[in-house]
Amino acid sequence: MSKAKPLVGIIMGSQSDWPTMKHAADILAELGIAFETKIVSAHRTPERLYAFAKGAKASGLKVIIAGAGGAAHLPGMTASMTTLPVLGVPVESKALKGQDSLYSIVQMPAGVPVGTLAIGDAGAKNAGLLAAEILALSDDALGARLDDWRRRHTSEVAETPVQG
């Protein structure tokens, strides 16, 4: 993003998750929010996961967006090691079209919350917006940019369908 200190960490289980998670990054960039992206696999790079999650708050991050497919342990494992808000994005899987990912993320035990979004691109976009809303609670300038973003996107919705 920019040279500003990242406020949002976007993590994903593998490179193949990037086409989905890029939508969260695009929203954050559009709103001028500094972020970082990392591949952090709960299963293949657990030491990287531990280091990221345990150091996230000290590094200045305020929100984590974690996308994962299949078993999708990344959001929950991350949430278990930090008190930062973790937003989980179920990445669509080939076998079950992301339902497996959704169930893995949404079924967290009491005491380890993960804010779970929709499966796929819509979930990633909404994770970016939700992260912005969280940050805007203490940043009036960001709140104004978010209000403007909403107004612009609302104005793009046609009032009547095009007859064709």
Short mmCIF file of C-alpha atoms in Angstrom, two decimals:
data_model
loop_
_atom_site.label_atom_id
_atom_site.label_comp_id
_atom_site.label_asym_id
_atom_site.label_seq_id
_atom_site.Cartn_x
_atom_site.Cartn_y
_atom_site.Cartn_z
CA MET A 1 0.00 0.00 0.00
CA SER A 2 1.77 3.18 1.10
CA LYS A 3 4.61 3.94 3.49
CA ALA A 4 2.08 4.56 6.28
CA LYS A 5 2.14 2.08 9.13
CA PRO A 6 -0.35 -0.72 8.36
CA LEU A 7 -3.55 -0.67 10.41
CA VAL A 8 -5.07 -3.78 8.86
CA GLY A 9 -3.43 -7.13 8.31
CA ILE A 10 -4.83 -9.24 5.48
CA ILE A 11 -3.74 -12.83 5.82
CA MET A 12 -4.60 -15.87 3.77
CA GLY A 13 -3.77 -19.53 3.85
CA SER A 14 -2.22 -19.73 0.39
CA GLN A 15 -1.47 -17.84 -2.81
CA SER A 16 -4.62 -19.31 -4.35
CA ASP A 17 -6.69 -17.26 -1.86
CA TRP A 18 -5.35 -13.95 -3.22
CA PRO A 19 -7.92 -13.51 -6.04
CA THR A 20 -10.60 -13.43 -3.33
CA MET A 21 -8.67 -11.51 -0.68
CA LYS A 22 -7.57 -8.87 -3.19
CA HIS A 23 -11.10 -7.48 -2.95
CA ALA A 24 -10.53 -6.57 0.71
CA ALA A 25 -7.22 -4.95 -0.22
CA ASP A 26 -8.88 -2.97 -3.01
CA ILE A 27 -11.51 -1.55 -0.63
CA LEU A 28 -8.88 -0.57 1.93
CA ALA A 29 -6.73 1.07 -0.73
CA GLU A 30 -9.72 2.98 -2.10
CA LEU A 31 -10.45 4.31 1.38
CA GLY A 32 -6.80 5.24 2.02
CA ILE A 33 -6.23 2.70 4.78
CA ALA A 34 -2.71 1.31 5.15
CA PHE A 35 -2.58 -2.49 5.19
CA GLU A 36 -0.21 -5.40 4.81
CA THR A 37 -0.78 -8.76 3.15
CA LYS A 38 0.78 -12.06 4.12
CA ILE A 39 0.41 -15.75 3.37
CA VAL A 40 0.07 -17.46 6.72
CA SER A 41 -1.07 -21.07 6.65
CA ALA A 42 -2.49 -22.48 9.88
CA HIS A 43 -1.43 -25.96 8.78
CA ARG A 44 1.73 -25.49 6.72
CA THR A 45 3.36 -22.51 8.46
CA PRO A 46 2.16 -22.64 12.08
CA GLU A 47 5.25 -20.85 13.43
CA ARG A 48 4.58 -17.97 11.01
CA LEU A 49 0.97 -17.90 12.22
CA TYR A 50 2.01 -17.77 15.88
CA ALA A 51 4.52 -14.99 15.26
CA PHE A 52 2.04 -12.94 13.22
CA ALA A 53 -0.90 -13.32 15.59
CA LYS A 54 1.08 -12.78 18.79
CA GLY A 55 2.89 -9.75 17.34
CA ALA A 56 0.00 -8.14 15.47
CA LYS A 57 -1.06 -5.71 18.19
CA ALA A 58 2.51 -4.66 19.03
CA SER A 59 3.18 -4.02 15.33
CA GLY A 60 0.35 -1.46 15.28
CA LEU A 61 -2.36 -3.46 13.54
CA LYS A 62 -5.90 -2.67 14.65
CA VAL A 63 -7.90 -5.24 12.65
CA ILE A 64 -7.06 -8.55 10.98
CA ILE A 65 -8.85 -9.92 7.94
CA ALA A 66 -8.18 -13.64 7.58
CA GLY A 67 -9.27 -15.59 4.52
CA ALA A 68 -9.12 -19.34 4.27
CA GLY A 69 -10.68 -22.19 2.36
CA GLY A 70 -11.42 -25.82 3.13
CA ALA A 71 -10.74 -26.58 6.79
CA ALA A 72 -10.30 -22.81 7.22
CA HIS A 73 -8.58 -22.79 10.61
CA LEU A 74 -6.63 -19.57 9.98
CA PRO A 75 -9.21 -17.03 11.26
CA GLY A 76 -10.00 -18.98 14.42
CA MET A 77 -6.40 -19.81 15.25
CA THR A 78 -5.48 -16.15 14.73
CA ALA A 79 -8.33 -15.02 16.98
CA SER A 80 -7.19 -17.44 19.67
CA MET A 81 -3.86 -15.62 19.94
CA THR A 82 -4.90 -11.94 19.80
CA THR A 83 -7.57 -9.65 21.16
CA LEU A 84 -7.65 -7.65 17.93
CA PRO A 85 -10.86 -7.99 15.92
CA VAL A 86 -10.51 -10.83 13.42
CA LEU A 87 -12.77 -10.84 10.38
CA GLY A 88 -13.01 -14.23 8.70
CA VAL A 89 -13.57 -14.59 4.98
CA PRO A 90 -14.55 -18.08 3.79
CA VAL A 91 -12.77 -18.65 0.49
CA GLU A 92 -14.78 -20.68 -1.98
CA SER A 93 -13.52 -24.24 -2.19
CA LYS A 94 -13.88 -26.63 -5.11
CA ALA A 95 -15.36 -29.51 -3.16
CA LEU A 96 -18.17 -27.77 -1.28
CA LYS A 97 -18.27 -24.30 -2.87
CA GLY A 98 -17.08 -22.65 0.35
CA GLN A 99 -19.68 -24.10 2.69
CA ASP A 100 -16.94 -26.08 4.42
CA SER A 101 -14.93 -22.88 4.85
CA LEU A 102 -17.97 -20.99 6.17
CA TYR A 103 -18.81 -23.64 8.75
CA SER A 104 -15.18 -23.89 9.88
CA ILE A 105 -14.98 -20.14 10.47
CA VAL A 106 -18.42 -19.45 11.89
CA GLN A 107 -18.45 -22.31 14.43
CA MET A 108 -16.01 -20.81 16.91
CA PRO A 109 -16.36 -21.72 20.58
CA ALA A 110 -17.63 -19.09 23.00
CA GLY A 111 -14.80 -16.80 24.03
CA VAL A 112 -12.92 -16.83 20.71
CA PRO A 113 -14.95 -14.61 18.38
CA VAL A 114 -14.40 -14.30 14.65
CA GLY A 115 -16.61 -11.93 12.70
CA THR A 116 -17.57 -14.14 9.79
CA LEU A 117 -18.46 -12.69 6.39
CA ALA A 118 -20.02 -14.17 3.26
CA ILE A 119 -18.31 -16.77 1.12
CA GLY A 120 -15.98 -15.44 -1.56
CA ASP A 121 -15.59 -12.04 -3.17
CA ALA A 122 -18.59 -10.41 -1.46
CA GLY A 123 -17.24 -11.49 1.92
CA ALA A 124 -13.80 -10.09 1.17
CA LYS A 125 -15.25 -6.75 0.04
CA ASN A 126 -17.43 -6.56 3.13
CA ALA A 127 -14.47 -7.47 5.36
CA GLY A 128 -12.62 -4.47 3.94
CA LEU A 129 -15.63 -2.25 4.60
CA LEU A 130 -16.18 -3.63 8.10
CA ALA A 131 -12.50 -3.07 8.94
CA ALA A 132 -12.92 0.52 7.73
CA GLU A 133 -16.02 0.97 9.89
CA ILE A 134 -14.15 -0.32 12.94
CA LEU A 135 -11.25 2.06 12.31
CA ALA A 136 -13.62 4.96 11.61
CA LEU A 137 -14.88 4.76 15.20
CA SER A 138 -11.72 6.60 16.21
CA ASP A 139 -10.90 8.39 12.94
CA ASP A 140 -13.34 11.08 11.82
CA ALA A 141 -11.54 11.69 8.52
CA LEU A 142 -11.86 8.01 7.64
CA GLY A 143 -15.50 8.16 8.68
CA ALA A 144 -16.05 10.99 6.21
CA ARG A 145 -14.31 9.01 3.43
CA LEU A 146 -16.46 6.00 4.26
CA ASP A 147 -19.64 8.12 4.16
CA ASP A 148 -18.55 9.47 0.77
CA TRP A 149 -17.83 5.94 -0.49
CA ARG A 150 -21.31 4.84 0.57
CA ARG A 151 -22.97 7.84 -1.10
CA ARG A 152 -21.11 7.21 -4.35
CA HIS A 153 -22.00 3.53 -4.42
CA THR A 154 -25.61 4.20 -3.48
CA SER A 155 -25.94 6.76 -6.29
CA GLU A 156 -24.75 4.13 -8.80
CA VAL A 157 -27.82 1.95 -8.16
CA ALA A 158 -30.45 2.49 -10.84
CA GLU A 159 -33.95 3.29 -9.66
CA THR A 160 -35.65 1.39 -12.45
CA PRO A 161 -34.48 -1.58 -14.51
CA VAL A 162 -33.33 -1.09 -18.07
CA GLN A 163 -35.92 -2.58 -20.39
CA GLY A 164 -34.27 -4.71 -23.00
#
